[in-house]
Each structure stands twice: as structure tokens, then as C-alpha cells.
PDB file of C-alpha atoms in Angstrom:
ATOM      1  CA  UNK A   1     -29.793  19.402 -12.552  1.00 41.00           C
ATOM      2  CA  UNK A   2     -26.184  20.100 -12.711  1.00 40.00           C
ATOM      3  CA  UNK A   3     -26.175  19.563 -16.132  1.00 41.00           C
ATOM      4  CA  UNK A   4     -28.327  22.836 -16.778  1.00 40.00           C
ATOM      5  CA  UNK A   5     -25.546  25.447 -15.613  1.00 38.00           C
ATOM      6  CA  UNK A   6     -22.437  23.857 -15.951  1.00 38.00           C
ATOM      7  CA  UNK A   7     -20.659  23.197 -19.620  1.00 40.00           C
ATOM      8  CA  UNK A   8     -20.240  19.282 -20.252  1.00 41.00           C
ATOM      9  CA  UNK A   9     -16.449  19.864 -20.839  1.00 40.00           C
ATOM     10  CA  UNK A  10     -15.978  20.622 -17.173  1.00 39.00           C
ATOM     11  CA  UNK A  11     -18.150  17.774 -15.903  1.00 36.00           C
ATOM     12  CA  UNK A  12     -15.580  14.945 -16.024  1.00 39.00           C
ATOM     13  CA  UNK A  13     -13.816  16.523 -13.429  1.00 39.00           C
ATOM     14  CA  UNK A  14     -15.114  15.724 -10.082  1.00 42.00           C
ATOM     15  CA  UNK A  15     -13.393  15.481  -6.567  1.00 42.00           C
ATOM     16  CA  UNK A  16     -15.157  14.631  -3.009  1.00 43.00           C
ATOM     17  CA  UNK A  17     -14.050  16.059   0.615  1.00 49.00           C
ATOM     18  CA  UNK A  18     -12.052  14.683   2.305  1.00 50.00           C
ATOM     19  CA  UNK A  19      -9.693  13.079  -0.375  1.00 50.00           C
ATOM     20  CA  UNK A  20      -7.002  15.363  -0.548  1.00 56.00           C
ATOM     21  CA  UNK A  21      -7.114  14.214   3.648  1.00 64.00           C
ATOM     22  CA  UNK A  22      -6.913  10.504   2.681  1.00 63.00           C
ATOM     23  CA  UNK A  23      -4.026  10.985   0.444  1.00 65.00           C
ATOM     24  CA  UNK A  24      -1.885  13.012   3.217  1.00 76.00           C
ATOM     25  CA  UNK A  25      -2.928  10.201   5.489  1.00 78.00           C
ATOM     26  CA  UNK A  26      -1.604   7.092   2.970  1.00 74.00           C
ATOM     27  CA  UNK A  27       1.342   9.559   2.551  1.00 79.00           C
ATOM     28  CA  UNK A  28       1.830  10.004   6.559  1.00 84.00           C
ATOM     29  CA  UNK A  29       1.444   6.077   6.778  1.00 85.00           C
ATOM     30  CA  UNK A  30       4.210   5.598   3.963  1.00 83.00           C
ATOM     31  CA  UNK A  31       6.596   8.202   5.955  1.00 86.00           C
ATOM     32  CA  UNK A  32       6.005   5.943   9.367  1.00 87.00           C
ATOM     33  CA  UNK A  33       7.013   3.123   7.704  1.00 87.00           C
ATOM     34  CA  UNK A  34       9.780   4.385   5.816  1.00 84.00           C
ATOM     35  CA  UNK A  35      10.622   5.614   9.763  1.00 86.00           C
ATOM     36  CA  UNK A  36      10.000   2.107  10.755  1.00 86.00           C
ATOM     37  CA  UNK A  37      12.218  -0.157   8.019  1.00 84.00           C
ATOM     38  CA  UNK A  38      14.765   2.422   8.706  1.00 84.00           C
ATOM     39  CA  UNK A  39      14.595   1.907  12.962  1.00 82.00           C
ATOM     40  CA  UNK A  40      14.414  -1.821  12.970  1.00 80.00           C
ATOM     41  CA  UNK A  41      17.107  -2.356  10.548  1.00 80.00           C
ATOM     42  CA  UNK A  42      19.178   0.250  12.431  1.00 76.00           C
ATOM     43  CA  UNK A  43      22.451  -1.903  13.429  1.00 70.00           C
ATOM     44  CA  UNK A  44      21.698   0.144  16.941  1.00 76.00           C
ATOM     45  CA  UNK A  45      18.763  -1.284  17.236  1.00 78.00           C
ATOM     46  CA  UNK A  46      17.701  -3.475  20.288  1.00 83.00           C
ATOM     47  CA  UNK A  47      15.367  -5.697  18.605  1.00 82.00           C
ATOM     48  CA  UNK A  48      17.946  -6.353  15.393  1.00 83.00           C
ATOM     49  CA  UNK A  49      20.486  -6.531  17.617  1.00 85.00           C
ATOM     50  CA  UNK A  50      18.471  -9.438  19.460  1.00 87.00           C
ATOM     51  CA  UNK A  51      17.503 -11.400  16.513  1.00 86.00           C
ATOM     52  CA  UNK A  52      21.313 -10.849  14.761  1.00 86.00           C
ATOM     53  CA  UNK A  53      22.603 -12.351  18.824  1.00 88.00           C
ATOM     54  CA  UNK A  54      19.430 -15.109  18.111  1.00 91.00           C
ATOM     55  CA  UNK A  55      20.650 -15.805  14.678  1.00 88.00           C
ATOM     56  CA  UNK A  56      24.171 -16.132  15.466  1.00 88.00           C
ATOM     57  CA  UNK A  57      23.376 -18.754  17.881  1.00 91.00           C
ATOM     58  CA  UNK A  58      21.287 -20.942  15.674  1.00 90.00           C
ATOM     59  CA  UNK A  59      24.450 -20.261  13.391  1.00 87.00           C
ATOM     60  CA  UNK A  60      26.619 -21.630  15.568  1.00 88.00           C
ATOM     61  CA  UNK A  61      24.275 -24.401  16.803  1.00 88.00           C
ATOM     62  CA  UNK A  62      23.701 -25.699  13.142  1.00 84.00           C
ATOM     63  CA  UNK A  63      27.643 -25.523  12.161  1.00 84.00           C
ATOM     64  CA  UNK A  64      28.744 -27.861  14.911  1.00 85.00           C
ATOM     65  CA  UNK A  65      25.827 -29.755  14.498  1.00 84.00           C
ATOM     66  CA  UNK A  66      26.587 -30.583  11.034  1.00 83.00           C
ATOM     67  CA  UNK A  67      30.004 -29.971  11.138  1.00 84.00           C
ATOM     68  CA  UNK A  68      30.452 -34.058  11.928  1.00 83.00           C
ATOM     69  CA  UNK A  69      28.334 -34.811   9.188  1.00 82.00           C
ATOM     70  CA  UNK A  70      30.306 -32.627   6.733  1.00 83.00           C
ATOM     71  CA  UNK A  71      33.690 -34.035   7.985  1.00 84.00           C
ATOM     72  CA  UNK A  72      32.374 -37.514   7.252  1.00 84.00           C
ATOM     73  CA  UNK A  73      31.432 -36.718   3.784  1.00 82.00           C
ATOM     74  CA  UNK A  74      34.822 -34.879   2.740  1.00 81.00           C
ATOM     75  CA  UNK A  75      36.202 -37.817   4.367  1.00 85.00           C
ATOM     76  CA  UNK A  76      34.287 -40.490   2.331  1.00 86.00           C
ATOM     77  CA  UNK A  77      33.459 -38.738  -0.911  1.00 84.00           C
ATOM     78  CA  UNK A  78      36.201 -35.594  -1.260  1.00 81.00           C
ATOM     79  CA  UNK A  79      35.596 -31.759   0.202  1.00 80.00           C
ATOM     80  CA  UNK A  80      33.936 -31.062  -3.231  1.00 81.00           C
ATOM     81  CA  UNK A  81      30.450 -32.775  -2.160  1.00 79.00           C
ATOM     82  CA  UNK A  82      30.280 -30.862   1.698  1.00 75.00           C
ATOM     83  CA  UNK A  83      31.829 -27.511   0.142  1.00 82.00           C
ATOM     84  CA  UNK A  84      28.113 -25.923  -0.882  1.00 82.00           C
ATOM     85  CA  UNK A  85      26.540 -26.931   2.619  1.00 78.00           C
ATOM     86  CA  UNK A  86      29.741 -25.275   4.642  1.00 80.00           C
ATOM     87  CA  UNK A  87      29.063 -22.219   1.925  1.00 86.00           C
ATOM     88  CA  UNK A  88      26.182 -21.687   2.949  1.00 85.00           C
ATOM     89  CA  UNK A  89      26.953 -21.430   6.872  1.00 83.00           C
ATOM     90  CA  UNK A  90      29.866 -19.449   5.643  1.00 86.00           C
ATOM     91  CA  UNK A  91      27.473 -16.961   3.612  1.00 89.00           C
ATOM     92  CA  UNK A  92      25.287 -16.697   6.932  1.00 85.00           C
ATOM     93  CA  UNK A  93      28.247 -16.271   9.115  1.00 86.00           C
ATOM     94  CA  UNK A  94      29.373 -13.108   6.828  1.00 89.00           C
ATOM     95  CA  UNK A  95      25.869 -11.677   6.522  1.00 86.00           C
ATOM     96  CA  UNK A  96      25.553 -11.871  10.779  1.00 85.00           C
ATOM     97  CA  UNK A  97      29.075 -10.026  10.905  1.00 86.00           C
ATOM     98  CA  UNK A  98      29.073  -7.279  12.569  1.00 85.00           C
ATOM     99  CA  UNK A  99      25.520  -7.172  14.050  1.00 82.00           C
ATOM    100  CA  UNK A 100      24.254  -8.335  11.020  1.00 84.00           C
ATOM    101  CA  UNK A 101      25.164  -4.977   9.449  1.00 84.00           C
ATOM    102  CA  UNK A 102      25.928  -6.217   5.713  1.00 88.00           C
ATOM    103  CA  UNK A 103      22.450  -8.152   6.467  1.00 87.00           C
ATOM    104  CA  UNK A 104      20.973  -4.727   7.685  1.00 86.00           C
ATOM    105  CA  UNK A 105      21.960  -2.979   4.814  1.00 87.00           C
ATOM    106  CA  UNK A 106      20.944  -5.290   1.902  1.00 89.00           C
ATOM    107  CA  UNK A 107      17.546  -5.627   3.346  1.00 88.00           C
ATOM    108  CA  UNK A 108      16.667  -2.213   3.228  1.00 88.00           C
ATOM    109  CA  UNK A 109      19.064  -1.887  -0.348  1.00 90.00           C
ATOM    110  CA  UNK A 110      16.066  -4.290  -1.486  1.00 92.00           C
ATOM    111  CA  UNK A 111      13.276  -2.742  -0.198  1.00 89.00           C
ATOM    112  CA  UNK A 112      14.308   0.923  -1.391  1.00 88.00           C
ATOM    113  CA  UNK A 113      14.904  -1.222  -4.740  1.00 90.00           C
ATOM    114  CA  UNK A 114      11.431  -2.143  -4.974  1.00 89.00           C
ATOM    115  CA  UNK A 115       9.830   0.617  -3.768  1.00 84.00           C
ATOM    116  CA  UNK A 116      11.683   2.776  -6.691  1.00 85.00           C
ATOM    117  CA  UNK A 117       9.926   0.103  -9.199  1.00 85.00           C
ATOM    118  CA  UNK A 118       6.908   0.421  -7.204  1.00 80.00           C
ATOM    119  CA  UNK A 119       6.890   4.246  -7.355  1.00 77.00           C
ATOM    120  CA  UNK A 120       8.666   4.127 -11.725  1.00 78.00           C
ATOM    121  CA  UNK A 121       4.796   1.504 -12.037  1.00 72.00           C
ATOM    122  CA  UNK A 122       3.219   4.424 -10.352  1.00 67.00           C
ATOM    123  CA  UNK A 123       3.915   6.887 -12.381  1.00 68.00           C
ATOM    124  CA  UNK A 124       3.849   5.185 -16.165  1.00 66.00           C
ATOM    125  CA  UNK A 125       0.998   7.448 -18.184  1.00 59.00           C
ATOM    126  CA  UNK A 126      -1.905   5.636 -19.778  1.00 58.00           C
ATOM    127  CA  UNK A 127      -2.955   8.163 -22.170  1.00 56.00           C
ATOM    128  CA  UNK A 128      -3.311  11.079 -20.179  1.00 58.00           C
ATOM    129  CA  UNK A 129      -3.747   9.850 -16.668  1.00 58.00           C
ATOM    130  CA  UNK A 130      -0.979   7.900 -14.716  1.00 60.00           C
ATOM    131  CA  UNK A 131      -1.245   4.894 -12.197  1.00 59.00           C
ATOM    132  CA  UNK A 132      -0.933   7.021  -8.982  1.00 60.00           C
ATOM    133  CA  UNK A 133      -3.593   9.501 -10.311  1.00 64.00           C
ATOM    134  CA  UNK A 134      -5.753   6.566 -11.283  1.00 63.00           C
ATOM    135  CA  UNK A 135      -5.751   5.027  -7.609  1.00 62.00           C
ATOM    136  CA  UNK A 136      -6.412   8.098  -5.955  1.00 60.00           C
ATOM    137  CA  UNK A 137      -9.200   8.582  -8.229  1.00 62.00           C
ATOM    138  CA  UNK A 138     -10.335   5.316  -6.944  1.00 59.00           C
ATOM    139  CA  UNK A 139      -9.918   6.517  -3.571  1.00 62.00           C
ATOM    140  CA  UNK A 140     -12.126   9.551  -3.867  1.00 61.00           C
ATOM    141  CA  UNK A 141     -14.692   8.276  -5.837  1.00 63.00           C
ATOM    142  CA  UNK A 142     -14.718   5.254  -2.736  1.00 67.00           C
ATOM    143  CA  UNK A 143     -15.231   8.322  -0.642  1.00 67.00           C
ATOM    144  CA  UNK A 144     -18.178   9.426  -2.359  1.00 67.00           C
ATOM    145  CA  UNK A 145     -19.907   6.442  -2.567  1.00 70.00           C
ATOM    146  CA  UNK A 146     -20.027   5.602   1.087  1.00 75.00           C
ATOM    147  CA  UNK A 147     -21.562   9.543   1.424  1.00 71.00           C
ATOM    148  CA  UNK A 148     -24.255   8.436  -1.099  1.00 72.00           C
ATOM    149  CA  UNK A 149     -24.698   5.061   0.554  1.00 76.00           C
ATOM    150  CA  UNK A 150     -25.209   7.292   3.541  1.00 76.00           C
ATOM    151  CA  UNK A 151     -28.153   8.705   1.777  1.00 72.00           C
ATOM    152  CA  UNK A 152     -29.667   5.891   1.257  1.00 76.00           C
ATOM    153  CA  UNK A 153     -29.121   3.938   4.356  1.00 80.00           C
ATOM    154  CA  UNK A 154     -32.533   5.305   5.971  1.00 76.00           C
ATOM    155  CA  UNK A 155     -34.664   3.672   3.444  1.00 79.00           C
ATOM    156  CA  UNK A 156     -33.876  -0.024   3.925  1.00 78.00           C
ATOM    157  CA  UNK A 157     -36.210   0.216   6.943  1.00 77.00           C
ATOM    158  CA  UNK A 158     -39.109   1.296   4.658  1.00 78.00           C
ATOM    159  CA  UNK A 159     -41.802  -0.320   2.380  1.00 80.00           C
ATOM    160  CA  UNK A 160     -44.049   0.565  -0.354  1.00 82.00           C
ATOM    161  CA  UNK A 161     -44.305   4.086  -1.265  1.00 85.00           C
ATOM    162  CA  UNK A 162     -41.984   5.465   1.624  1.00 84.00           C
ATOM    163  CA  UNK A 163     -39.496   3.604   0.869  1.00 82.00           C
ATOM    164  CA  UNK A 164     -39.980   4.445  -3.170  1.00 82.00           C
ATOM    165  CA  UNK A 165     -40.291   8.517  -1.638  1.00 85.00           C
ATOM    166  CA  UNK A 166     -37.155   7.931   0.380  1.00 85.00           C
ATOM    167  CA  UNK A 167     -35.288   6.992  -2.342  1.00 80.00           C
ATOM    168  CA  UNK A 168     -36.251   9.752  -4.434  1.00 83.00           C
ATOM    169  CA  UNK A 169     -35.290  12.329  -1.322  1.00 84.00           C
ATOM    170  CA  UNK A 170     -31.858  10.617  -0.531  1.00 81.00           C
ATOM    171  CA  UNK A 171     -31.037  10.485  -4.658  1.00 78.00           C
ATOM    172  CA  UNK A 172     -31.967  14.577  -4.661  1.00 81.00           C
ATOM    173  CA  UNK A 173     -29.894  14.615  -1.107  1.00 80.00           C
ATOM    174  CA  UNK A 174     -26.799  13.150  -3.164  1.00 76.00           C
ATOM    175  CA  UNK A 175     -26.836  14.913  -6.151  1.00 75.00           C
ATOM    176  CA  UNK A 176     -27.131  18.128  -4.184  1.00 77.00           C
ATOM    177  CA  UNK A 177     -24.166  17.089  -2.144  1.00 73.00           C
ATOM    178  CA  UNK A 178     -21.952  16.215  -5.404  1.00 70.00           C
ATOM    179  CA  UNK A 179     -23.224  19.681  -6.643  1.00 71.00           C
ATOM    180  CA  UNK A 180     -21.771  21.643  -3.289  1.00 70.00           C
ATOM    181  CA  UNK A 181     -18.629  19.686  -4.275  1.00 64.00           C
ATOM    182  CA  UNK A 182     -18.335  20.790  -7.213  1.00 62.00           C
ATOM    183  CA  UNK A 183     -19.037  24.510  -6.782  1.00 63.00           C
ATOM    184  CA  UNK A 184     -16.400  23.888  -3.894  1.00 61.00           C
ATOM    185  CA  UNK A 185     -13.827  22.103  -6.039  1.00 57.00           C
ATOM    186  CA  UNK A 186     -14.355  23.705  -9.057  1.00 57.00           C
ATOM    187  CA  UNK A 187     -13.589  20.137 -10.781  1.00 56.00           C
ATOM    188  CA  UNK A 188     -14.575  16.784 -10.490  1.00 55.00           C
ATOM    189  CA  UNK A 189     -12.457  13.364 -11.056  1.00 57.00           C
ATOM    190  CA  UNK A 190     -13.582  10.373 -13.944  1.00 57.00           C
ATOM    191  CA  UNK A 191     -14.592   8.257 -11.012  1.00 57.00           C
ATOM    192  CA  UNK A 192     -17.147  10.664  -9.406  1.00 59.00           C
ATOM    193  CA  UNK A 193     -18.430  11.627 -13.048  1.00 62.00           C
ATOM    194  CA  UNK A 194     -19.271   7.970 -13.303  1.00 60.00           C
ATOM    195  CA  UNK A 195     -21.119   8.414 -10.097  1.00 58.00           C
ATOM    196  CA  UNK A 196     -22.522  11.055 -10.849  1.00 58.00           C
ATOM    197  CA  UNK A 197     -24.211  10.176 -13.879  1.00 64.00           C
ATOM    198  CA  UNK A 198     -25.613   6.853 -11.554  1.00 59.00           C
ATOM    199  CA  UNK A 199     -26.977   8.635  -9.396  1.00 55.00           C
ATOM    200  CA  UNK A 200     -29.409  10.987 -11.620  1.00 57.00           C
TER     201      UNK A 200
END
């Protein structure tokens, strides 16, 4: 039906309601987080303040702990054998250092590290279409789907020939709905030209 009055160049280009809200959601999500790395790894922070004051006891704890052990070794086979295990306590004693700001700091150095990679995958072009368009494109065409599905939901309850005529109603139903969308839209996305062409 929507074949008839629109040219097949534009019909690859396809977009549902509600998407452009989904992707100001994810984005409102990612900002939270961001917000969220950035409180917890604050060196003001209660709770990383807690687990650095935690950590430093277990530090302390596990050096005099194995302190006699490592004395006993150096004793018995040189300082060269005990030196990695006292680097290590040494390495966690500099990384709790001032509230466990050095710690802090690399952490979220890491995670801003990946998320640049994750963000460079993102945005690599395959042809003509990129990652990030490609997922939300996956996200709108979800959209659409669970609209049809929708649809089609009445007529599980049916048999026979009312089911059959339901069926026939919800298909109409959802290629009339696509059709608002795109007179709305003005364009649809691949995924939801894929659907489309299902459901006629």
C-alpha cells in the first residue's frame, strides 16, 4: 500500500516513535554513570574513603602477617627470593596513599581509556553506516516490533477463521501504523524497511 505513493528510493529509510526518546534515555543513563564513576572515586568520598580505611587495614594485617615469613626467607635463601612478595605490599601501600588517591585516579584513567576505544569502535564506518548508527537502528526497529507484536497479541486467543481474520486486521493495523510513521518522519531506518517488507 505504501508502495503505491511513495518512490522506492525513499523507502529504506524508516524510523518508529519513540526512538529518538530511547536514545536520550541510554544517553541520560551514560551521563548518571559518568556522574557516578566520577562520585565514588571522588577521594572525598565517604564510601572510597571507607574501603581505602578497609583496605589499608587488610594492608597492614597481611604485611605483619607475612612479614615473619619474609624475614625467614631473606634469612635462609638471600632478600632476592622475598623482594617480589614485599613489592607487592609496597605497590599496595603506594596505591592506598593518600586515601587511595593515585588508586582513585588510575581507575577512572582506565575507564575513560576504554570508554574512548569504546566510543573510536562506535564510530568506525562500514560502508556508509557506522556502529553507533547501526545499534540505534537496532533499537528502533526493536521498538517497532513490539508495536506490531502488539497488533497481533489479540489473536492468540482465537481459532479458525477469526483468528485467520484477526490476523489479516492486525497486519492492515501495522502497516497503517508504519505508514503514519512515515508521513510523520519523513524517513524510515534499514531495520524498519526490513520490517516493513515482513509485514505486507
Amino acid at each position: 500500500m505504501l508502495n503505491t505513493f511513495l518512490p522506492s528510493s525513499i523507502l529504506p529509510l524508516a524510523q518508529v516513535t519513540g526512538g529518538d526518546d530511547s536514545v536520550q534515555q541510554l544517553e541520560a543513563v551514560q551521563q548518571a554513570w559518568d556522574a557516578r564513576w566520577e562520585d565514588i572515586f571522588a577521594t572525598s568520598s565517604g564510601l572510597y574513603l571507607g574501603i581505602n580505611q578497609f583496605a589499608s587495614i587488610i594492608l597492614v594485617g597481611a604485611f605483619l602477617f607475612f612479614a615473619v615469613g619474609w624475614v625467614k626467607e631473606a634469612i635462609e635463601r638471600g632478600i632476592f627470593p622475598a623482594l617480589p612478595n614485599v613489592l607487592w605490599v609496597l605497590t599496595i601501600a603506594v596505591l592506598l596513599f593518600n586515601n587511595g588517591a593515585l588508586l582513585g585516579s588510575a581507575t577512572l584513567g582506565i575507564r575513560n581509556l576504554i570508554n574512548a576505544q569504546t566510543q573510536t569502535v562506535l564510530q568506525v564506518q562500514v560502508g556508509e553506516v557506522s556502529m553507533l548508527e547501526a545499534l540505534n537502528d537496532v533499537i528502533l526497529s526493536q521498538q517497532a516490533k513490539a508495536v506490531i507484536q502488539q497488533e497481533y497479541a489479540a489473536c492468540d486467543a482465537q481459532t479458525g477463521q477469526a483468528q485467520v481474520d484477526c490476523f489479516i486486521r492486525a497486519g492492515e493495523r501495522a502497516q497503517q501504523r508504519l505508514e503514519e510513521e512515515y508521513r510523520s518522519r519523513g524517513f524510515w531506518s534499514a531495520g524498519l524497511q526490513r520490517l516493513w517488507s515482513r509485514v505486507q
